[in-house]
mmCIF file of C-alpha atoms in Angstrom:
data_model
loop_
_atom_site.group_PDB
_atom_site.id
_atom_site.type_symbol
_atom_site.label_atom_id
_atom_site.label_comp_id
_atom_site.label_asym_id
_atom_site.label_seq_id
_atom_site.Cartn_x
_atom_site.Cartn_y
_atom_site.Cartn_z
ATOM 1 C CA UNK A 1 38.641 22.877 10.577
ATOM 2 C CA UNK A 2 36.936 19.604 10.739
ATOM 3 C CA UNK A 3 39.900 17.459 11.879
ATOM 4 C CA UNK A 4 40.692 14.070 10.518
ATOM 5 C CA UNK A 5 37.803 11.525 10.780
ATOM 6 C CA UNK A 6 38.334 7.853 10.670
ATOM 7 C CA UNK A 7 35.743 4.851 10.047
ATOM 8 C CA UNK A 8 34.794 2.454 11.256
ATOM 9 C CA UNK A 9 35.838 3.199 15.004
ATOM 10 C CA UNK A 10 35.998 -0.607 15.904
ATOM 11 C CA UNK A 11 36.015 -3.712 13.691
ATOM 12 C CA UNK A 12 36.343 -7.439 14.275
ATOM 13 C CA UNK A 13 37.564 -9.696 11.465
ATOM 14 C CA UNK A 14 38.563 -13.159 10.972
ATOM 15 C CA UNK A 15 41.870 -14.406 10.049
ATOM 16 C CA UNK A 16 42.292 -14.610 6.274
ATOM 17 C CA UNK A 17 39.818 -12.044 5.743
ATOM 18 C CA UNK A 18 40.271 -8.441 3.972
ATOM 19 C CA UNK A 19 39.548 -5.057 5.659
ATOM 20 C CA UNK A 20 39.312 -1.596 4.301
ATOM 21 C CA UNK A 21 39.727 1.457 6.757
ATOM 22 C CA UNK A 22 38.661 4.815 5.517
ATOM 23 C CA UNK A 23 40.060 8.373 6.594
ATOM 24 C CA UNK A 24 38.889 11.861 5.599
ATOM 25 C CA UNK A 25 41.912 14.449 6.077
ATOM 26 C CA UNK A 26 41.553 17.642 7.490
ATOM 27 C CA UNK A 27 40.464 20.468 5.010
ATOM 28 C CA UNK A 28 43.539 21.751 3.090
ATOM 29 C CA UNK A 29 45.704 18.747 3.928
ATOM 30 C CA UNK A 30 47.406 17.015 0.793
ATOM 31 C CA UNK A 31 49.465 14.576 2.583
ATOM 32 C CA UNK A 32 48.166 11.337 4.532
ATOM 33 C CA UNK A 33 49.832 8.816 6.361
ATOM 34 C CA UNK A 34 48.811 5.628 7.918
ATOM 35 C CA UNK A 35 50.279 4.160 11.151
ATOM 36 C CA UNK A 36 49.638 0.754 13.065
ATOM 37 C CA UNK A 37 49.748 0.995 16.744
ATOM 38 C CA UNK A 38 50.170 -2.156 18.989
ATOM 39 C CA UNK A 39 49.154 -2.134 22.549
ATOM 40 C CA UNK A 40 51.927 -0.325 24.606
ATOM 41 C CA UNK A 41 53.908 0.575 21.693
ATOM 42 C CA UNK A 42 54.224 3.820 19.818
ATOM 43 C CA UNK A 43 52.624 4.133 16.107
ATOM 44 C CA UNK A 44 54.486 2.513 13.373
ATOM 45 C CA UNK A 45 54.706 4.203 9.916
ATOM 46 C CA UNK A 46 52.826 2.028 7.256
ATOM 47 C CA UNK A 47 52.968 4.458 4.278
ATOM 48 C CA UNK A 48 52.266 8.008 3.066
ATOM 49 C CA UNK A 49 50.383 9.626 0.154
ATOM 50 C CA UNK A 50 50.953 12.700 -1.353
ATOM 51 C CA UNK A 51 48.514 14.105 -4.127
ATOM 52 C CA UNK A 52 47.314 10.562 -4.789
ATOM 53 C CA UNK A 53 50.629 8.871 -5.103
ATOM 54 C CA UNK A 54 52.487 6.733 -2.479
ATOM 55 C CA UNK A 55 55.886 8.397 -1.713
ATOM 56 C CA UNK A 56 57.172 6.517 1.366
ATOM 57 C CA UNK A 57 56.692 3.042 2.844
ATOM 58 C CA UNK A 58 57.622 1.514 6.247
ATOM 59 C CA UNK A 59 58.470 -2.066 6.924
ATOM 60 C CA UNK A 60 55.008 -3.602 6.093
ATOM 61 C CA UNK A 61 54.247 -6.361 3.636
ATOM 62 C CA UNK A 62 52.545 -5.932 0.170
ATOM 63 C CA UNK A 63 49.205 -6.996 1.592
ATOM 64 C CA UNK A 64 49.079 -3.561 3.273
ATOM 65 C CA UNK A 65 47.986 -1.164 0.408
ATOM 66 C CA UNK A 66 46.502 2.117 0.315
ATOM 67 C CA UNK A 67 44.824 4.725 -1.905
ATOM 68 C CA UNK A 68 44.246 8.624 -1.848
ATOM 69 C CA UNK A 69 41.570 10.167 -3.530
ATOM 70 C CA UNK A 70 41.342 13.633 -5.404
ATOM 71 C CA UNK A 71 39.561 14.967 -2.433
ATOM 72 C CA UNK A 72 42.430 13.640 -0.309
ATOM 73 C CA UNK A 73 40.419 11.150 1.630
ATOM 74 C CA UNK A 74 42.320 7.824 1.878
ATOM 75 C CA UNK A 75 41.774 4.162 2.258
ATOM 76 C CA UNK A 76 43.983 1.574 3.936
ATOM 77 C CA UNK A 77 43.533 -2.077 2.756
ATOM 78 C CA UNK A 78 44.927 -5.134 4.502
ATOM 79 C CA UNK A 79 44.604 -8.615 2.744
ATOM 80 C CA UNK A 80 44.860 -12.014 4.303
ATOM 81 C CA UNK A 81 44.535 -10.719 7.910
ATOM 82 C CA UNK A 82 46.864 -12.203 10.385
ATOM 83 C CA UNK A 83 46.222 -12.216 14.287
ATOM 84 C CA UNK A 84 49.022 -9.986 14.741
ATOM 85 C CA UNK A 85 47.382 -7.328 12.491
ATOM 86 C CA UNK A 86 45.273 -6.511 15.600
ATOM 87 C CA UNK A 87 46.127 -3.017 16.615
ATOM 88 C CA UNK A 88 44.909 0.635 16.447
ATOM 89 C CA UNK A 89 45.253 2.081 12.804
ATOM 90 C CA UNK A 90 45.697 5.650 12.767
ATOM 91 C CA UNK A 91 45.427 8.139 9.824
ATOM 92 C CA UNK A 92 47.300 11.376 9.893
ATOM 93 C CA UNK A 93 47.246 14.493 7.680
ATOM 94 C CA UNK A 94 49.206 17.648 7.032
ATOM 95 C CA UNK A 95 49.549 20.321 4.471
ATOM 96 C CA UNK A 96 52.936 19.562 2.407
ATOM 97 C CA UNK A 97 54.756 22.762 2.284
ATOM 98 C CA UNK A 98 52.703 24.558 4.763
ATOM 99 C CA UNK A 99 54.093 26.399 7.750
ATOM 100 C CA UNK A 100 52.813 23.943 10.325
ATOM 101 C CA UNK A 101 54.896 20.738 10.228
ATOM 102 C CA UNK A 102 52.797 19.032 12.709
ATOM 103 C CA UNK A 103 50.362 16.192 11.782
ATOM 104 C CA UNK A 104 46.802 16.024 12.646
ATOM 105 C CA UNK A 105 45.751 12.319 13.780
ATOM 106 C CA UNK A 106 42.496 10.907 13.820
ATOM 107 C CA UNK A 107 41.171 8.865 16.728
ATOM 108 C CA UNK A 108 41.932 5.610 14.941
ATOM 109 C CA UNK A 109 40.218 2.262 13.969
ATOM 110 C CA UNK A 110 40.435 -0.535 16.521
ATOM 111 C CA UNK A 111 40.903 -3.753 14.438
ATOM 112 C CA UNK A 112 40.592 -7.011 16.115
ATOM 113 C CA UNK A 113 41.584 -10.093 14.054
ATOM 114 C CA UNK A 114 40.389 -13.498 15.670
ATOM 115 C CA UNK B 1 66.172 9.503 10.986
ATOM 116 C CA UNK B 2 67.544 10.058 14.115
ATOM 117 C CA UNK B 3 66.846 8.025 17.128
ATOM 118 C CA UNK B 4 65.367 9.245 20.499
ATOM 119 C CA UNK B 5 65.606 8.131 23.959
ATOM 120 C CA UNK B 6 63.342 9.130 26.585
ATOM 121 C CA UNK B 7 62.168 8.082 30.102
ATOM 122 C CA UNK B 8 59.734 5.025 30.038
ATOM 123 C CA UNK B 9 57.569 6.809 32.849
ATOM 124 C CA UNK B 10 57.251 9.806 34.902
ATOM 125 C CA UNK B 11 55.011 10.674 38.035
ATOM 126 C CA UNK B 12 53.998 14.083 39.068
ATOM 127 C CA UNK B 13 51.301 15.937 41.249
ATOM 128 C CA UNK B 14 48.870 18.450 40.235
ATOM 129 C CA UNK B 15 50.174 21.833 40.097
ATOM 130 C CA UNK B 16 53.764 20.912 39.530
ATOM 131 C CA UNK B 17 56.062 21.507 36.550
ATOM 132 C CA UNK B 18 57.088 18.537 34.753
ATOM 133 C CA UNK B 19 60.084 18.203 32.585
ATOM 134 C CA UNK B 20 60.619 15.423 30.120
ATOM 135 C CA UNK B 21 64.056 15.199 28.374
ATOM 136 C CA UNK B 22 64.753 13.449 25.160
ATOM 137 C CA UNK B 23 68.055 12.444 23.702
ATOM 138 C CA UNK B 24 68.848 12.677 20.182
ATOM 139 C CA UNK B 25 72.649 12.484 19.737
ATOM 140 C CA UNK B 26 72.476 11.883 15.992
ATOM 141 C CA UNK B 27 70.162 14.686 14.959
ATOM 142 C CA UNK B 28 70.763 16.086 11.455
ATOM 143 C CA UNK B 29 71.330 19.636 10.489
ATOM 144 C CA UNK B 30 67.787 19.536 8.858
ATOM 145 C CA UNK B 31 65.865 17.800 11.655
ATOM 146 C CA UNK B 32 63.137 19.519 13.587
ATOM 147 C CA UNK B 33 62.158 18.408 17.233
ATOM 148 C CA UNK B 34 58.441 17.550 17.667
ATOM 149 C CA UNK B 35 56.659 16.483 20.798
ATOM 150 C CA UNK B 36 53.315 14.504 20.410
ATOM 151 C CA UNK B 37 50.872 13.784 23.240
ATOM 152 C CA UNK B 38 48.579 10.694 23.274
ATOM 153 C CA UNK B 39 45.646 9.639 25.400
ATOM 154 C CA UNK B 40 44.374 6.059 25.439
ATOM 155 C CA UNK B 41 42.498 5.048 22.316
ATOM 156 C CA UNK B 42 43.075 8.383 20.671
ATOM 157 C CA UNK B 43 45.649 9.514 17.917
ATOM 158 C CA UNK B 44 48.832 11.480 18.919
ATOM 159 C CA UNK B 45 48.250 15.204 19.243
ATOM 160 C CA UNK B 46 50.927 17.787 18.163
ATOM 161 C CA UNK B 47 52.167 19.788 21.099
ATOM 162 C CA UNK B 48 55.205 21.772 19.955
ATOM 163 C CA UNK B 49 58.090 21.757 17.567
ATOM 164 C CA UNK B 50 61.377 23.534 17.704
ATOM 165 C CA UNK B 51 64.640 23.935 15.725
ATOM 166 C CA UNK B 52 66.871 25.727 18.490
ATOM 167 C CA UNK B 53 66.819 27.709 21.688
ATOM 168 C CA UNK B 54 63.265 28.098 23.170
ATOM 169 C CA UNK B 55 59.756 27.635 21.920
ATOM 170 C CA UNK B 56 56.864 28.416 23.738
ATOM 171 C CA UNK B 57 53.168 28.152 23.151
ATOM 172 C CA UNK B 58 49.987 28.035 25.066
ATOM 173 C CA UNK B 59 50.518 24.363 26.196
ATOM 174 C CA UNK B 60 54.102 23.963 26.708
ATOM 175 C CA UNK B 61 57.721 25.061 26.206
ATOM 176 C CA UNK B 62 60.538 23.352 24.355
ATOM 177 C CA UNK B 63 64.029 23.976 25.379
ATOM 178 C CA UNK B 64 66.867 23.149 22.830
ATOM 179 C CA UNK B 65 70.435 23.495 23.813
ATOM 180 C CA UNK B 66 72.961 24.808 21.238
ATOM 181 C CA UNK B 67 74.395 21.100 20.307
ATOM 182 C CA UNK B 68 70.662 20.136 19.805
ATOM 183 C CA UNK B 69 71.613 16.675 21.040
ATOM 184 C CA UNK B 70 68.750 16.897 23.500
ATOM 185 C CA UNK B 71 65.726 18.686 24.212
ATOM 186 C CA UNK B 72 63.336 19.174 27.173
ATOM 187 C CA UNK B 73 59.489 19.590 26.915
ATOM 188 C CA UNK B 74 58.178 21.510 30.047
ATOM 189 C CA UNK B 75 54.644 21.292 30.992
ATOM 190 C CA UNK B 76 53.835 24.097 33.563
ATOM 191 C CA UNK B 77 51.467 23.363 36.360
ATOM 192 C CA UNK B 78 50.192 19.868 35.178
ATOM 193 C CA UNK B 79 46.469 18.605 35.784
ATOM 194 C CA UNK B 80 45.180 15.313 35.887
ATOM 195 C CA UNK B 81 44.173 15.647 32.387
ATOM 196 C CA UNK B 82 47.896 15.677 31.270
ATOM 197 C CA UNK B 83 48.209 12.311 32.376
ATOM 198 C CA UNK B 84 49.037 10.822 28.896
ATOM 199 C CA UNK B 85 52.134 9.325 26.832
ATOM 200 C CA UNK B 86 54.316 11.920 25.405
ATOM 201 C CA UNK B 87 56.473 11.311 22.243
ATOM 202 C CA UNK B 88 59.493 13.019 21.230
ATOM 203 C CA UNK B 89 60.255 12.949 17.553
ATOM 204 C CA UNK B 90 63.285 14.223 15.492
ATOM 205 C CA UNK B 91 63.040 14.362 11.736
ATOM 206 C CA UNK B 92 63.046 16.554 8.398
ATOM 207 C CA UNK B 93 59.401 17.331 8.209
ATOM 208 C CA UNK B 94 59.745 19.636 5.183
ATOM 209 C CA UNK B 95 60.847 17.478 2.277
ATOM 210 C CA UNK B 96 60.140 14.005 0.686
ATOM 211 C CA UNK B 97 58.973 11.219 2.963
ATOM 212 C CA UNK B 98 58.552 12.969 6.131
ATOM 213 C CA UNK B 99 57.295 9.817 8.050
ATOM 214 C CA UNK B 100 57.250 10.027 11.853
ATOM 215 C CA UNK B 101 59.307 7.682 13.884
ATOM 216 C CA UNK B 102 57.838 7.050 17.216
ATOM 217 C CA UNK B 103 59.534 5.502 20.129
ATOM 218 C CA UNK B 104 57.756 4.005 23.037
ATOM 219 C CA UNK B 105 57.207 7.518 24.699
ATOM 220 C CA UNK B 106 57.090 8.646 28.126
ATOM 221 C CA UNK B 107 54.039 7.680 30.103
ATOM 222 C CA UNK B 108 53.185 10.578 32.489
ATOM 223 C CA UNK B 109 51.065 10.003 35.413
ATOM 224 C CA UNK B 110 49.640 13.002 37.344
ATOM 225 C CA UNK B 111 48.347 12.304 40.867
ATOM 226 C CA UNK B 112 45.926 14.514 42.757
#
C-alpha cells in the first residue's frame, strides 16, 4: 500500500486566482472524495468521484470542480479564489464494494489565499 | 444522514482508559458507526467501525448498545501520542454517495 498522496503540501495564492490540487489515491481504490477543513472545524465534504464520474456534491459553489482520471488519481480545481477558501484540503479514497468501509486520507494541502 | 453529538474536549493521563461517547439518536437501519482520529496538519485516520454490539481491533474498542442511539469509543491505556481529535460518524458507507459528515469532534488531551 502506498497510501494517499497529495501535492503540493502548502500553497499561497492571491484572491481571484485559480488553483489545482492533486491527489494520488491508494492502489486499488476507485472512489475519491475531497474535503475542506477550516481551522478548528471538522472536514466538510466537497464532492466525490467514482470511476471518473462525480456522484455526489456538498454545499460548495460551481467554482469548485474536479476530475478523476483512469488511474484513479484526482484533481480539485478552485476558480476565483476568495479569502475564505483558505483551508486544509483533504483527499480521501476507498474501494467501493470492498469489505473495508473506511476511507484513507492524505495529509492534505494547506491553501492560503491572501 | 444522522447527526452526531460528542463532547468538545476531554483530558486524561497516560496509562488511563479513555471512553468517548457519541450520541446519534436518528441513526438509520443501514448506518454504520465509524470513528476517525486526526492529528494536527494531517488527514483523519480510520480507527474502527461497527454496526452493533462490540468491535475490537488492535487500537480500540467500540461499544454499541442494542438501540444503537449511542456508541462509545474506548482507548485502553492512552499515551501522549493519543492526543488528537476524535470524530464519530454515522452513515451508510456501502451505497451511492457515501460522503462522510464530520462534526467538530472531541479533542483529547493526554497529560504525562
